[in-house]
C-alpha positions in Angstrom: 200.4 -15.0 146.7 201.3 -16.5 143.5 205.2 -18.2 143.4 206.2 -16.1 140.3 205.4 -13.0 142.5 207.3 -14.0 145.6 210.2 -14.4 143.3 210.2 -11.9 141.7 209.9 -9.7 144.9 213.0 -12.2 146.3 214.7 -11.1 143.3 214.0 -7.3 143.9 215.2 -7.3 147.4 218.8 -8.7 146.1 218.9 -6.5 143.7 218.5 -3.6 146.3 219.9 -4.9 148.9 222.4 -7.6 148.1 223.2 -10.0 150.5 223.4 -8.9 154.5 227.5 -9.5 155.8 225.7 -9.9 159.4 223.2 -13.0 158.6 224.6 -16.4 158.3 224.1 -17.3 154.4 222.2 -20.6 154.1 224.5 -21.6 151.4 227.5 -21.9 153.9 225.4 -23.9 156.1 223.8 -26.1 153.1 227.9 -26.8 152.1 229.0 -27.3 156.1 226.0 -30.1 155.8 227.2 -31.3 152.5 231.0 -31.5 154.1 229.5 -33.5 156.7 227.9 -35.9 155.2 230.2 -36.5 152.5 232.9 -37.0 155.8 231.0 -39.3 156.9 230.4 -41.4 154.2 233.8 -41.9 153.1 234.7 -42.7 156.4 232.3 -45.8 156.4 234.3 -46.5 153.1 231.6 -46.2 150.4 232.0 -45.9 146.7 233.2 -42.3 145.8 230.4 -41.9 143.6 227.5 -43.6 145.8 228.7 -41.1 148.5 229.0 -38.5 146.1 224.7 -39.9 145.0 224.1 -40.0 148.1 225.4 -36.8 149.6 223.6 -34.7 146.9 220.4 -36.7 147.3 220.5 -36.0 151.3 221.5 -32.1 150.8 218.4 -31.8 148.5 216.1 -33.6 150.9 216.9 -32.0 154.2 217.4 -28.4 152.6 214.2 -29.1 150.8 212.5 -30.5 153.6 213.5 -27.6 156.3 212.4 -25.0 153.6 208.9 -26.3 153.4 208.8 -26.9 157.3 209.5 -23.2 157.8 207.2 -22.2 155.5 204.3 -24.2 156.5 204.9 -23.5 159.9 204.6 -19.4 159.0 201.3 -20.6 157.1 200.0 -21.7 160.7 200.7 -18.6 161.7 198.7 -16.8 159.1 199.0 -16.8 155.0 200.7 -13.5 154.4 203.2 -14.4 157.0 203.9 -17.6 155.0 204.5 -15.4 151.6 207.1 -13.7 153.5 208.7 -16.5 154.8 208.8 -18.0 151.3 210.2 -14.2 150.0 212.8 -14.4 152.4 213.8 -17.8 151.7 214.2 -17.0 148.1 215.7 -13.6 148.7 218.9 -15.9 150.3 218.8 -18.0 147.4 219.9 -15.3 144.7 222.9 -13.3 144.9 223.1 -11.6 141.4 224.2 -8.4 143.0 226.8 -9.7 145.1 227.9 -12.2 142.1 228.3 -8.9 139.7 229.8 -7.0 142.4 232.9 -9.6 142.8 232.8 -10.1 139.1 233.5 -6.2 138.6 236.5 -6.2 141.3 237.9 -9.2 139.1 237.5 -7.3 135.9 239.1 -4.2 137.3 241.8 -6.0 138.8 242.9 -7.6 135.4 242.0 -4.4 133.6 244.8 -2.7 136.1 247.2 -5.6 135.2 246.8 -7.2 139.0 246.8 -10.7 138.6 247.4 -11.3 142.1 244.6 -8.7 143.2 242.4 -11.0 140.4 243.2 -14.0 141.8 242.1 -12.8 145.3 238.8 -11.5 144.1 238.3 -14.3 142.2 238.5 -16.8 145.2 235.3 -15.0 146.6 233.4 -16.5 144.0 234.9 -20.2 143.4 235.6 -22.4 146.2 239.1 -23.8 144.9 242.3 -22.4 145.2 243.0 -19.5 142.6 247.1 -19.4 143.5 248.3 -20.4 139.9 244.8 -18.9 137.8 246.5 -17.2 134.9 244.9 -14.2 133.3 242.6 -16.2 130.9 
């Protein structure tokens, strides 16, 4: 099956289906690596920015690498169970309904005149601390 249609199908299931509360989302586990790694490396005391280098350049490589592993592994299997492997790798990587579901609790939040309710709702979607966000 062609890439463009496996992501397009990928893209269809989020927007139907949105993304599962009971399955572990790869992204928290690609940022637990990335937390990892860059623990590490600042521990052995290396330049903020090599660590920074190399932390991104090992996230991309082993996230890269398991991907393809998985999905050549399902090709041993058989070829249409590698296209849904690949579909269902993809499928985690999007999260447009989610991301617009969030953004509309934010926007009716403010739109009541709840910053703090904003604030809260914004925090699902950024990964720093919203406490002192002002309206804008």
């Amino acid at each position: 099956m062609r890439l463009e249609l496996q992501i397009a199908i990928a893209f269809l299931l989020d927007l139907l289906l949105g993304d599962p509360r009971w399955l572990p989302h790869p992204v928290r586990l690609i940022a637990r690596l990335a937390r990892g790694l860059e623990r590490v490396l600042h521990r052995e005391r290396f330049n903020p920015r090599l660590a920074g280098a190399l932390t991104t350049m090992l996230v991309v490589a082993i996230t890269g690498g398991i991907t393809w592993g998985i999905i050549e592994t399902a090709r041993l299997v058989h070829p249409v169970v590698a296209d849904l492997s690949a579909i269902l790798v993809l499928y985690t990587t999007f999260a447009a309904r989610d991301l617009a579901h969030h953004a509309d609790r934010v926007y009716a939040a403010l739109a009541a005149g709840d910053l703090d309710q904003a604030r809260k709702q914004v925090a699902l979607l950024v990964g720093r601390d919203t406490t002192d966000l002002d309206e804008s």
